[in-house]
PDB file of C-alpha atoms in Angstrom:
ATOM      1  CA  MET A   1      90.561  86.182 123.938  1.00 88.00           C
ATOM      2  CA  TYR A   2      91.897  89.072 121.725  1.00 93.00           C
ATOM      3  CA  LEU A   3      95.421  90.455 121.161  1.00 94.00           C
ATOM      4  CA  HIS A   4      96.015  94.114 120.847  1.00 94.00           C
ATOM      5  CA  ILE A   5      98.364  94.301 117.834  1.00 95.00           C
ATOM      6  CA  GLY A   6      98.535  98.522 117.764  1.00 90.00           C
ATOM      7  CA  ASN A   7      96.733 101.470 117.174  1.00 90.00           C
ATOM      8  CA  PHE A   8      93.371 100.149 118.689  1.00 90.00           C
ATOM      9  CA  PHE A   9      93.321  97.259 116.553  1.00 94.00           C
ATOM     10  CA  THR A  10      92.766  93.853 118.092  1.00 95.00           C
ATOM     11  CA  VAL A  11      92.251  90.456 116.691  1.00 96.00           C
ATOM     12  CA  ARG A  12      90.857  87.094 118.190  1.00 95.00           C
ATOM     13  CA  LYS A  13      93.467  84.883 119.374  1.00 94.00           C
ATOM     14  CA  LYS A  14      91.940  81.723 117.701  1.00 94.00           C
ATOM     15  CA  ASP A  15      92.071  83.580 114.259  1.00 97.00           C
ATOM     16  CA  ILE A  16      95.821  84.196 114.340  1.00 97.00           C
ATOM     17  CA  ILE A  17      97.475  82.029 111.501  1.00 97.00           C
ATOM     18  CA  GLY A  18     101.231  83.506 112.185  1.00 97.00           C
ATOM     19  CA  ILE A  19     102.992  86.655 113.627  1.00 97.00           C
ATOM     20  CA  PHE A  20     106.182  87.493 111.665  1.00 97.00           C
ATOM     21  CA  ASP A  21     108.950  90.021 111.879  1.00 97.00           C
ATOM     22  CA  PHE A  22     108.704  92.475 109.255  1.00 95.00           C
ATOM     23  CA  ASP A  23     112.307  93.148 108.566  1.00 94.00           C
ATOM     24  CA  LYS A  24     113.563  89.435 108.354  1.00 94.00           C
ATOM     25  CA  SER A  25     110.576  88.218 106.500  1.00 93.00           C
ATOM     26  CA  THR A  26     110.348  90.942 103.779  1.00 88.00           C
ATOM     27  CA  VAL A  27     114.033  89.965 102.764  1.00 91.00           C
ATOM     28  CA  GLU A  28     112.354  86.886 100.892  1.00 93.00           C
ATOM     29  CA  LYS A  29     110.877  87.804  97.340  1.00 95.00           C
ATOM     30  CA  THR A  30     107.863  85.508  98.059  1.00 95.00           C
ATOM     31  CA  THR A  31     106.930  87.183 101.555  1.00 95.00           C
ATOM     32  CA  SER A  32     107.151  90.748  99.502  1.00 94.00           C
ATOM     33  CA  ALA A  33     105.111  89.434  96.701  1.00 96.00           C
ATOM     34  CA  TYR A  34     102.436  87.903  99.373  1.00 97.00           C
ATOM     35  CA  LEU A  35     102.305  91.330 101.156  1.00 96.00           C
ATOM     36  CA  LYS A  36     101.955  93.103  97.909  1.00 96.00           C
ATOM     37  CA  ARG A  37      98.992  90.649  96.932  1.00 97.00           C
ATOM     38  CA  ALA A  38      97.280  91.278 100.267  1.00 97.00           C
ATOM     39  CA  GLU A  39      97.635  95.127  99.551  1.00 97.00           C
ATOM     40  CA  ASP A  40      96.317  95.106  96.124  1.00 98.00           C
ATOM     41  CA  SER A  41      93.246  92.889  97.138  1.00 97.00           C
ATOM     42  CA  GLY A  42      92.213  95.290 100.277  1.00 97.00           C
ATOM     43  CA  ASN A  43      93.567  92.814 102.674  1.00 97.00           C
ATOM     44  CA  LEU A  44      96.398  94.483 104.057  1.00 97.00           C
ATOM     45  CA  ILE A  45      95.646  96.590 107.090  1.00 96.00           C
ATOM     46  CA  ASN A  46      98.236  99.123 108.316  1.00 94.00           C
ATOM     47  CA  THR A  47      98.089  99.632 112.100  1.00 93.00           C
ATOM     48  CA  TRP A  48     101.272 101.376 112.586  1.00 87.00           C
ATOM     49  CA  GLU A  49     102.019 105.083 112.990  1.00 83.00           C
ATOM     50  CA  GLU A  50     105.918 105.018 113.064  1.00 85.00           C
ATOM     51  CA  PHE A  51     107.660 102.141 111.493  1.00 92.00           C
ATOM     52  CA  PRO A  52     106.502  98.636 110.636  1.00 94.00           C
ATOM     53  CA  LYS A  53     108.149  95.846 113.041  1.00 96.00           C
ATOM     54  CA  SER A  54     105.921  92.908 112.526  1.00 97.00           C
ATOM     55  CA  PHE A  55     102.784  91.658 110.425  1.00 97.00           C
ATOM     56  CA  VAL A  56      99.964  89.343 111.838  1.00 98.00           C
ATOM     57  CA  VAL A  57      98.223  87.009 109.190  1.00 98.00           C
ATOM     58  CA  VAL A  58      94.424  86.169 110.514  1.00 98.00           C
ATOM     59  CA  ASN A  59      91.701  84.028 109.148  1.00 97.00           C
ATOM     60  CA  ASP A  60      88.772  86.515 109.693  1.00 93.00           C
ATOM     61  CA  ARG A  61      85.623  84.716 108.871  1.00 93.00           C
ATOM     62  CA  GLY A  62      87.195  82.645 105.913  1.00 94.00           C
ATOM     63  CA  GLU A  63      89.215  85.665 104.550  1.00 96.00           C
ATOM     64  CA  ILE A  64      92.791  85.797 105.128  1.00 97.00           C
ATOM     65  CA  LYS A  65      93.981  89.439 106.437  1.00 97.00           C
ATOM     66  CA  VAL A  66      97.435  90.778 107.004  1.00 98.00           C
ATOM     67  CA  PHE A  67      98.002  93.575 109.757  1.00 97.00           C
ATOM     68  CA  VAL A  68     100.936  95.302 109.635  1.00 97.00           C
ATOM     69  CA  SER A  69     101.900  96.437 113.268  1.00 97.00           C
ATOM     70  CA  ASP A  70     104.557  98.707 114.730  1.00 95.00           C
ATOM     71  CA  ILE A  71     104.915  96.395 117.764  1.00 96.00           C
ATOM     72  CA  SER A  72     107.649  93.657 117.540  1.00 97.00           C
ATOM     73  CA  SER A  73     106.738  90.115 116.584  1.00 97.00           C
ATOM     74  CA  ASN A  74     108.595  89.143 120.235  1.00 97.00           C
ATOM     75  CA  THR A  75     106.288  91.392 122.163  1.00 96.00           C
ATOM     76  CA  LEU A  76     103.201  90.086 120.222  1.00 96.00           C
ATOM     77  CA  LEU A  77     104.328  86.557 120.927  1.00 95.00           C
ATOM     78  CA  SER A  78     104.742  87.343 124.620  1.00 94.00           C
ATOM     79  CA  ARG A  79     101.260  88.510 124.568  1.00 92.00           C
ATOM     80  CA  VAL A  80      99.859  85.718 122.944  1.00 91.00           C
ATOM     81  CA  ASN A  81     101.694  83.254 125.404  1.00 89.00           C
ATOM     82  CA  GLN A  82     100.291  85.246 128.500  1.00 85.00           C
ATOM     83  CA  LEU A  83      96.736  84.608 127.200  1.00 58.00           C
ATOM     84  CA  PHE A  84      97.117  81.168 127.672  1.00 58.00           C
TER      85      PHE A  84
END
């Protein structure tokens, strides 16, 4: 099963490591540093057009990727739960 995370991007449900609220998570310096490292290494993918609301950490065939989305974390979690 796949989860639509915004702007024509989908990820496999089984590859999802975590779904995080962007505003609440980026308050912590460690999370901001993690996102910066992902961006610097080319593993941060922007799927948003307006304002980032969440980010999804995915294990894509052994490589960790971070997708930043304009869909709220609550909506994404609801979609994941509907897939079960």
